[in-house]
Structure formats: C-alpha cells, structure tokens
mmCIF file of C-alpha atoms in Angstrom:
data_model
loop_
_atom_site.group_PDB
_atom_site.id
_atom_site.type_symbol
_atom_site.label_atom_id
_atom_site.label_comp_id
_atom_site.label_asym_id
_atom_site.label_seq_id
_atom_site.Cartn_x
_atom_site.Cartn_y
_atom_site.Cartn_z
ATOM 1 C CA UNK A 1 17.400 8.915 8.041
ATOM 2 C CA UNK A 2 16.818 5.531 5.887
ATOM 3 C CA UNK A 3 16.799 3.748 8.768
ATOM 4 C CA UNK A 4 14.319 5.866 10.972
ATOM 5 C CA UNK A 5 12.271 6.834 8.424
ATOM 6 C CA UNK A 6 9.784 3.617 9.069
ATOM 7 C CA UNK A 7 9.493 3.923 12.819
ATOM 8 C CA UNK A 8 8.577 7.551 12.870
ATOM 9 C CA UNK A 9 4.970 8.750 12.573
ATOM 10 C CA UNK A 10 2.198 11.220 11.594
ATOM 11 C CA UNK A 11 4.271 14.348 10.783
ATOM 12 C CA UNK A 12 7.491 13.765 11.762
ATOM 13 C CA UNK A 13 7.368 10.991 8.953
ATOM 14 C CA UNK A 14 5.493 13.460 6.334
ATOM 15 C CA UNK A 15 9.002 15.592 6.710
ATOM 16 C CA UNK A 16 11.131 12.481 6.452
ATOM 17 C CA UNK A 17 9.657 12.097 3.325
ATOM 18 C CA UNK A 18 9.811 15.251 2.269
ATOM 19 C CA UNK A 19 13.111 14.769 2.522
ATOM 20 C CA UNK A 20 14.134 12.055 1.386
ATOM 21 C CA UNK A 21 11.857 13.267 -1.925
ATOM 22 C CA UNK A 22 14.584 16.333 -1.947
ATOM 23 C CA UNK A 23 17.486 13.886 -1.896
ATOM 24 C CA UNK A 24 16.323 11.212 -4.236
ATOM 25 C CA UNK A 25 13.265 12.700 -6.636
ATOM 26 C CA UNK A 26 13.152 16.089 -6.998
ATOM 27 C CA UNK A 27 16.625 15.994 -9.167
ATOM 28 C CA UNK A 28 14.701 13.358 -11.638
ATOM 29 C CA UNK A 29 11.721 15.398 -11.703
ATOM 30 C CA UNK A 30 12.990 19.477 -11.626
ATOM 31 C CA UNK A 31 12.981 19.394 -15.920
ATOM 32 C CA UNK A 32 9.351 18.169 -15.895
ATOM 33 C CA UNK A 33 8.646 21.029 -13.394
ATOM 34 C CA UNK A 34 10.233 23.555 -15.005
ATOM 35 C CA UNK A 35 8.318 22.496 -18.350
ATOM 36 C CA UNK A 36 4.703 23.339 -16.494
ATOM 37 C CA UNK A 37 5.819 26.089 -14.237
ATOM 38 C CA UNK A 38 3.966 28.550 -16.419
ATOM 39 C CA UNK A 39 1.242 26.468 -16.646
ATOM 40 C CA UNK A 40 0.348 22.891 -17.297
ATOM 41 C CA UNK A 41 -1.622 20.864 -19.917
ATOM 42 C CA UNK A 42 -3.382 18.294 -18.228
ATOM 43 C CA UNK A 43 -4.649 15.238 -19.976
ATOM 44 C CA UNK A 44 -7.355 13.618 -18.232
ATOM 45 C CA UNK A 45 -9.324 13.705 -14.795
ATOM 46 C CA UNK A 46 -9.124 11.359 -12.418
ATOM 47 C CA UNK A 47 -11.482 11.048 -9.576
ATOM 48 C CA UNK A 48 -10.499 8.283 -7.142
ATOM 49 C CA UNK A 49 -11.204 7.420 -3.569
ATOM 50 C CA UNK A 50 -9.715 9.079 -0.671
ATOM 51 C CA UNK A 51 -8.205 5.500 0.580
ATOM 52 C CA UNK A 52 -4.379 5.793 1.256
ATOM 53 C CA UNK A 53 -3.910 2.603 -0.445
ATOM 54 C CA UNK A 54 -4.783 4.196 -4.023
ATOM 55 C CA UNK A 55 -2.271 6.063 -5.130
ATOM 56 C CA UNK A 56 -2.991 6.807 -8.412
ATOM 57 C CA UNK A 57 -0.595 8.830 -9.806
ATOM 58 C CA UNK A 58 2.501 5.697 -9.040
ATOM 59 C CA UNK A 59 -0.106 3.152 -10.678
ATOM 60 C CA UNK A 60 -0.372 5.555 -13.630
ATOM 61 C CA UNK A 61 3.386 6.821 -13.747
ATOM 62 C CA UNK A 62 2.185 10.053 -14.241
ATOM 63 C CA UNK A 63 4.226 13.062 -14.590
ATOM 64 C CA UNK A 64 4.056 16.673 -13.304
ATOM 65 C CA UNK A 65 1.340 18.437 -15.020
ATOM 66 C CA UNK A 66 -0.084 15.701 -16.574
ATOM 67 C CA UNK A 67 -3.588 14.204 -14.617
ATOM 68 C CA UNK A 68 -5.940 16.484 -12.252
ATOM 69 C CA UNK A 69 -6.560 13.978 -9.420
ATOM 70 C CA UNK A 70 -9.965 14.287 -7.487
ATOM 71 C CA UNK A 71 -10.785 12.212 -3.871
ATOM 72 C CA UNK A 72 -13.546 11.780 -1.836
ATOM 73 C CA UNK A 73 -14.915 8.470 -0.189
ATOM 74 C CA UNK A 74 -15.995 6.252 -2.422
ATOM 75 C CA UNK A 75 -14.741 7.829 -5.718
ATOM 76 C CA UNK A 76 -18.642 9.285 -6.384
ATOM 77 C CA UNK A 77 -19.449 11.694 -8.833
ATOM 78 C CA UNK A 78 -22.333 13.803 -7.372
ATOM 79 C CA UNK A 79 -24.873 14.509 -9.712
ATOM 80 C CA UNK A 80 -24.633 18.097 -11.392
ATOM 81 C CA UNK A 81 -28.559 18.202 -9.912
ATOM 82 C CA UNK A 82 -26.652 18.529 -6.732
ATOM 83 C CA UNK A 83 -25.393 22.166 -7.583
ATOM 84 C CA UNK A 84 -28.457 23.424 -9.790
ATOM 85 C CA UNK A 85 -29.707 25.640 -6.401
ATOM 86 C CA UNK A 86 -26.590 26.917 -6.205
ATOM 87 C CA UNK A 87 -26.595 26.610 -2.012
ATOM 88 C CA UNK A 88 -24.281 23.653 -2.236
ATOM 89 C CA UNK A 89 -20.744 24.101 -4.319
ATOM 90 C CA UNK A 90 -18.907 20.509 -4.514
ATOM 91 C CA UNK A 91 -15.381 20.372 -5.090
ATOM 92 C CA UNK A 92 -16.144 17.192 -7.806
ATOM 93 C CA UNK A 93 -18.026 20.352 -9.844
ATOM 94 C CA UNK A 94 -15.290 22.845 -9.297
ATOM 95 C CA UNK A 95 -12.305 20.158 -10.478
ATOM 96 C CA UNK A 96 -14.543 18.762 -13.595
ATOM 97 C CA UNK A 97 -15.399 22.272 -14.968
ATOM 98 C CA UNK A 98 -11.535 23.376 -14.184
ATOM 99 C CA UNK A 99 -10.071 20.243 -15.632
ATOM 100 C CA UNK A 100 -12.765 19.259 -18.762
ATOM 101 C CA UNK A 101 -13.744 22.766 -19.517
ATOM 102 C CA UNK A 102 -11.280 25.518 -18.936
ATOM 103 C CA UNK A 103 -8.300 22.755 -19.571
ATOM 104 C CA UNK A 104 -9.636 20.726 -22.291
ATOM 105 C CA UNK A 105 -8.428 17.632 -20.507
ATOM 106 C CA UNK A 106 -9.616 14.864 -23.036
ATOM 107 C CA UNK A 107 -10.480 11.518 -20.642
ATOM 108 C CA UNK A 108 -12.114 11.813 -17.225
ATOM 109 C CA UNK A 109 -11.480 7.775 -15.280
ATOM 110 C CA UNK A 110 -13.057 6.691 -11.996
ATOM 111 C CA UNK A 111 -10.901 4.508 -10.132
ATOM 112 C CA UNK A 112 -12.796 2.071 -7.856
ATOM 113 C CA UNK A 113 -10.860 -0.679 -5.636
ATOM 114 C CA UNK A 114 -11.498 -4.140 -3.562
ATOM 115 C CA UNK A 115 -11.767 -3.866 0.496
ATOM 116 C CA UNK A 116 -13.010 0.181 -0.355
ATOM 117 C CA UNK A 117 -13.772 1.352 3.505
ATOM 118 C CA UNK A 118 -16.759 3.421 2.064
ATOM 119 C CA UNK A 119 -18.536 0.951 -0.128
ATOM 120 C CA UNK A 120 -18.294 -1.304 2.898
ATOM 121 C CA UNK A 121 -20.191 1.029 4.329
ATOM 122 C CA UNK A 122 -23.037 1.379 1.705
ATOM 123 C CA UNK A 123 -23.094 -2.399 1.236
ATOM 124 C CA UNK A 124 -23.399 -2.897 4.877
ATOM 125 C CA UNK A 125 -26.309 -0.638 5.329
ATOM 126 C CA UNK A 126 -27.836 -1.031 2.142
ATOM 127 C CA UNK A 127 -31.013 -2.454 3.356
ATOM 128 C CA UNK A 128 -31.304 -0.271 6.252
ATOM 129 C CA UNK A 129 -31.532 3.466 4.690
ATOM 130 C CA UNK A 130 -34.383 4.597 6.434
ATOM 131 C CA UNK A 131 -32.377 4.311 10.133
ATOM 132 C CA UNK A 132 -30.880 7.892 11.224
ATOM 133 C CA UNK A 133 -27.555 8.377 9.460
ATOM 134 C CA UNK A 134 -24.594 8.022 12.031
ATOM 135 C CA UNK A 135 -22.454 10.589 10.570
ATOM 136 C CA UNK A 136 -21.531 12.745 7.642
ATOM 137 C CA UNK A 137 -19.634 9.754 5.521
ATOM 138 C CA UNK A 138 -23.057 8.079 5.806
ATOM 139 C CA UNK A 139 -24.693 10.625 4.706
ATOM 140 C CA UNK A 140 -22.491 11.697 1.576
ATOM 141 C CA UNK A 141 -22.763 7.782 0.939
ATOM 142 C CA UNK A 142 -26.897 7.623 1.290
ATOM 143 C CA UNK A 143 -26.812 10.198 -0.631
ATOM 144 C CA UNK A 144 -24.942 9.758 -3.468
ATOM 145 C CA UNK A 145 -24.842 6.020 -3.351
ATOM 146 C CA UNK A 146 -28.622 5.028 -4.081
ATOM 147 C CA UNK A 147 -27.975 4.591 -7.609
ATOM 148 C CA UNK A 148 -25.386 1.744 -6.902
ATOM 149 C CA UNK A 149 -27.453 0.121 -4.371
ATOM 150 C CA UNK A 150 -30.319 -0.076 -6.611
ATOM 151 C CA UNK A 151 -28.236 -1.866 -9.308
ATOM 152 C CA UNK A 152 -26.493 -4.207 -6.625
ATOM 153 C CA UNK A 153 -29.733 -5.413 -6.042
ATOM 154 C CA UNK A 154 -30.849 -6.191 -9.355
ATOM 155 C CA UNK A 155 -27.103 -8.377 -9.359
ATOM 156 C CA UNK A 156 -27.412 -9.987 -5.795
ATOM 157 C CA UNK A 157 -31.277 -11.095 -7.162
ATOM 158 C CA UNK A 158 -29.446 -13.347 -9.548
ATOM 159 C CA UNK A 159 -27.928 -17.095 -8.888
ATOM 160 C CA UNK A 160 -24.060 -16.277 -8.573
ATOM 161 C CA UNK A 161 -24.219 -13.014 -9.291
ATOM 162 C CA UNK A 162 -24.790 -13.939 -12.551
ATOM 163 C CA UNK A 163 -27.585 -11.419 -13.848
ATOM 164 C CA UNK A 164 -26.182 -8.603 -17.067
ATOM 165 C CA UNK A 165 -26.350 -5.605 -15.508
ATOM 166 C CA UNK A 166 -27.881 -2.284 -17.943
ATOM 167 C CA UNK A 167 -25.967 0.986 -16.930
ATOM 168 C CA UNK A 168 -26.887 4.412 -18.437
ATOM 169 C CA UNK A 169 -24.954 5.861 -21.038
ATOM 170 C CA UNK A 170 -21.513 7.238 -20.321
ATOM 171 C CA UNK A 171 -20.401 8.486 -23.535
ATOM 172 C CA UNK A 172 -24.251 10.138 -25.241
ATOM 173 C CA UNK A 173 -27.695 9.495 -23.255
ATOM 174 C CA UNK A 174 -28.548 6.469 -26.391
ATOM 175 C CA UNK A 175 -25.297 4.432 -25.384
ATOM 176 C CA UNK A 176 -26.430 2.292 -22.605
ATOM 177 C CA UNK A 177 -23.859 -0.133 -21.740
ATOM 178 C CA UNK A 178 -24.060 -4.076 -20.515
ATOM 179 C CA UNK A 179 -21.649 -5.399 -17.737
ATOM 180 C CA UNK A 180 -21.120 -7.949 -16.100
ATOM 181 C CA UNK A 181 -19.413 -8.012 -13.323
ATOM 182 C CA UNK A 182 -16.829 -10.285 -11.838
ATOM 183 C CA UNK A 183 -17.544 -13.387 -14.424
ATOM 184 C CA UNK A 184 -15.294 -15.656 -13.084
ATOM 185 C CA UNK A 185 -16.477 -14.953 -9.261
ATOM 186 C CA UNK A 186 -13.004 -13.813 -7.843
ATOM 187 C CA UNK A 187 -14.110 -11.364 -5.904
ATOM 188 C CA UNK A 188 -16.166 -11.265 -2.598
ATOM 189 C CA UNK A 189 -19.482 -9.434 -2.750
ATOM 190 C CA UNK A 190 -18.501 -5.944 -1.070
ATOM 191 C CA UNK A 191 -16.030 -6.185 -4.440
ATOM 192 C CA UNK A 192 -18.702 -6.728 -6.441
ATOM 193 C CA UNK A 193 -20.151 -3.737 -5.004
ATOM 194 C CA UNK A 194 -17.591 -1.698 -5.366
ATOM 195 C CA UNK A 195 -16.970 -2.098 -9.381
ATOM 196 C CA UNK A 196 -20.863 -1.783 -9.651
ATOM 197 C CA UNK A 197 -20.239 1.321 -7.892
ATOM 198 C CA UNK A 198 -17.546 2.678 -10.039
ATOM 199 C CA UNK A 199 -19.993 2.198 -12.962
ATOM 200 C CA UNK A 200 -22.484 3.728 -11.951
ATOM 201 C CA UNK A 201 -20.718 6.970 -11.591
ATOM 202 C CA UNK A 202 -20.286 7.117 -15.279
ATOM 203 C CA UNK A 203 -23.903 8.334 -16.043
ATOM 204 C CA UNK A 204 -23.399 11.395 -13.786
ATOM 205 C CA UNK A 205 -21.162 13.172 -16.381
ATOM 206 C CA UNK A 206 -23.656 13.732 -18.679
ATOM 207 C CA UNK A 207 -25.705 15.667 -16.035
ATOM 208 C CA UNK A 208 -22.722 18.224 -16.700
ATOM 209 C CA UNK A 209 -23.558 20.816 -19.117
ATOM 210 C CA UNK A 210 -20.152 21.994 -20.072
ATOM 211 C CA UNK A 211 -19.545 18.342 -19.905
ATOM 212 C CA UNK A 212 -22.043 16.967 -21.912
ATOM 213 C CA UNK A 213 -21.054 19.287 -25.163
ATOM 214 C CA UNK A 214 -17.684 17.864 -25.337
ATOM 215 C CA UNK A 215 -19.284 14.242 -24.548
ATOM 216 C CA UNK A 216 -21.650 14.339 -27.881
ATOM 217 C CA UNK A 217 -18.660 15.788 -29.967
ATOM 218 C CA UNK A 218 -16.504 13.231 -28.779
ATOM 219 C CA UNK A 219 -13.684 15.681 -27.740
ATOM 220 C CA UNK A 220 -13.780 13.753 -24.146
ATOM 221 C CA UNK A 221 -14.132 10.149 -23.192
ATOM 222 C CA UNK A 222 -14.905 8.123 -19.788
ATOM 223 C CA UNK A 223 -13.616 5.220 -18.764
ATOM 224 C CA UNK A 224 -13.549 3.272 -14.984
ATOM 225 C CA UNK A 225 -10.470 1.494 -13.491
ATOM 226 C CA UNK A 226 -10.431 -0.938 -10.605
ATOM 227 C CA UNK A 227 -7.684 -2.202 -8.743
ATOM 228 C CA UNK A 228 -7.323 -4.996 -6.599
ATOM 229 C CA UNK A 229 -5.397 -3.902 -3.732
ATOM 230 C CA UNK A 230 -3.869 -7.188 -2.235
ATOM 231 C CA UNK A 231 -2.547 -7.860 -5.890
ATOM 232 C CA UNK A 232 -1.407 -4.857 -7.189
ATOM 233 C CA UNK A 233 -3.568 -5.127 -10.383
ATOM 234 C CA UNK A 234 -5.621 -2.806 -12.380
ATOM 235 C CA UNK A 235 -8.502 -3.342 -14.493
ATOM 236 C CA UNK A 236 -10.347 -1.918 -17.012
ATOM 237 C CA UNK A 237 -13.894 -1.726 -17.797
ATOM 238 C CA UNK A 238 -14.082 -2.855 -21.881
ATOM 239 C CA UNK A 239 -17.555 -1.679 -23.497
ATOM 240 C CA UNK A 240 -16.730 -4.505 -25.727
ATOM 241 C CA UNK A 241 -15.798 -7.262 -23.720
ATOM 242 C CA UNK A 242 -18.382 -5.924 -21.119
ATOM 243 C CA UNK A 243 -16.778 -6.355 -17.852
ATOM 244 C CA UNK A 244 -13.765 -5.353 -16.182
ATOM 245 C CA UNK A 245 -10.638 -6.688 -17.958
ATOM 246 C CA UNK A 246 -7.170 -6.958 -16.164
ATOM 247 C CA UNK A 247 -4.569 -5.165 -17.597
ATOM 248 C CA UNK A 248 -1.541 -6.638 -18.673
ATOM 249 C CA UNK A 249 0.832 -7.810 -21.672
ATOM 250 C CA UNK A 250 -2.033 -9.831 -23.129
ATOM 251 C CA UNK A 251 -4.913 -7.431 -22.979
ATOM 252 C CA UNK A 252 -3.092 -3.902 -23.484
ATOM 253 C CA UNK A 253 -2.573 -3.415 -27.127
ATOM 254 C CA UNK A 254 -6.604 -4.628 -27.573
ATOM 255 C CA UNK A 255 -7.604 -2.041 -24.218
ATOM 256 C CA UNK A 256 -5.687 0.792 -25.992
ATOM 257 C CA UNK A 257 -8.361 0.109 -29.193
ATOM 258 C CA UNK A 258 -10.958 1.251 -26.622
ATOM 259 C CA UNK A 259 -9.713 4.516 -26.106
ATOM 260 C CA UNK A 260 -10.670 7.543 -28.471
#
C-alpha cells in the first residue's frame, strides 16, 4: 500500500490514508482518545484558512481533544454585526460561542499564511470593489475583507511599506495595538496583505458579547500566527516587539512571556 499510496487520487487516496492512519497512528493515539471520549477540554480556538497547505493541528502537535479548529477562506472572523438580525447563522459564531463560552477554551489564534489563494484575491481586486462580484468567495471576501483593504492602503501609501500601522484593540476596546509589518521586507506584497489581514481579524472578537466578558476579565486571550509556507516557519505577532516574530530557539522562551 506504501508504495501506491502516492499515485492514487481523490478518494481512493482518502481510504489509503485512512488506513495507513489504522496501521501506524491510531495505536499511538487510542489512550488520548479514550481520555476525551466522554468529553473533551479544549484549550484554545483556532480559526485558520481553508488552504490544504495549513494544517494546523501537525504545526501545533496538538492532541485529541485539545484545539477547536475553524476554516473558511481567508481565516476571517465575521463581525458578530453579521448575526444581530438573526437571518444569517455563521458557523465562525456557532464554533466561538461553543468553544469560548460553553467550553471555556482560554486563547482564540488566527492563523494567516504567505501565497493565501483568498487574500490574492482581495489584494487583486482591491481597487475594483464596485465591479459585480464573480462568485460567492468574492463576495464572502468583499464582504468581510474591507477592513483589511482599508489598512493595506494606509501601508502601500508609505515608501517601502514602511508606514506603523494602528489596529483596534484585541484584548479591551482602549488597547489599540502598533504593527509593523514585514520590517525587514522579506515578503512580497500579497504577504504583506495577508498578515495585515490576519490582524485585522483581531478587533472582531470584541463585537462578541459572550466574548467580550471573558476578554475584559482576562479569562481569554488572542493572539495571530503566520506561517510561511515555502519555509515551514511560523510566526508570531508580539504586542511588544510589534510585528510578527519568527518562532524559534531564540525567540520562544521571550514569546511564551506574551501569553496570559
């Protein structure tokens, strides 16, 4: 099966794997699912992108039970404005009131990443919103997406992409946060947009009622990842180093200070 496994497609391959998960895996991992059979006890949230090339749970060696994992293109967090009419339910409501509310989980992370097929999207049409929307991804993006095109602006205004960037609070409404984003120019400008993008998010969980309680107490924190998919690294935003901050042997002891 080893040997076939890589020339076999769609879901012929999906069994392979499933497989090949019995044989190998699932004896390593039967204790941890036995331990949240009954129920687990999540930690944190994370809301990612739907790419195939972000797998967060291997980049986060997580274990059964421990991280609720949300998708959709472009790792957005609709605004809780969205749901107020109650005519449109969002699965991003459903998971953060499940996972932050009823669960207690105690971090919520968006994960952004480089060559992201939706902000490609948004940044390529970014100065064209008023044209008829060719689909529903455009849509979802012109929709929830203004907010990072209005701040990409304000960057691409700059010489270099130099300008400090002013985000709304993530943590309380009074904690406005500077960034600035890709410093040291490594990154091509769709990348740029992309980590803007993940930022902005971070506002939108204080729209959250059942959010925002446990925000002001400090019984949950937020935090955005990035990860640069030809390298294999991840970043981290640091509110005190104010940009995104690779992680690694150097900066992981002074990252973990960060963190509630």
């Amino acid at each position: 099966m080893a040997s076939s496994f890589s020339l076999r497609k769609g879901m012929s391959r999906i069994l392979d794997g499933i497989m090949k998960y019995r044989q190998t895996l699932r004896p390593l991992l039967l204790e941890e699912f036995q331990k949240v059979a009954t129920g687990p006890s999540p930690e944190g949230l994370l809301l990612t992108c739907v790419d195939s090339r972000v797998v967060a749970s291997r980049i986060t060696q997580a274990v059964p039970g421990q991280l609720f994992i949300v998708r959709n293109p472009g790792n957005l967090v609709p605004n809780h404005n969205c749901f107020r009419n109650n005519e449109t339910v969002g699965g991003e409501c459903g998971a953060l009131e499940l996972a932050c509310s009823i669960n207690k989980a105690q971090v919520i992370v968006v994960i952004g990443h480089s060559d992201c097929k939706a902000m490609n999207l948004l940044y390529s049409i970014r100065d064209d919103l008023k044209s008829p929307s060719k689909g529903p991804l455009e849509d979802w993006l012109r929709v929830h997406g203004r907010g990072t095109i209005e701040q990409f602006k304000k960057l691409e205004s700059s010489t270099g992409f130099e300008r400090k960037l002013i985000f709304a609070g993530a943590q309380h409404y009074e904690d406005d946060f500077e960034a600035y984003i890709d410093p040291y120019n490594q990154f091509k400008p769709s990348d740029k947009f992309s980590q803007v993008n993940t930022l902005e998010q971070l506002k939108n969980f204080l729209s959250y009622p059942f959010l925002k309680e446990r925000l002001n107490r400090n019984e949950l924190e937020v935090h955005a990842l990035w990860t640069d998919i030809s390298k294999g690294e991840v970043y981290m935003f640091s509110f005190q180093e104010k940009t995104f901050v690779k992680i690694d042997e150097t900066s992981y002891k002074t990252l973990t200070l960060e963190c509630i």
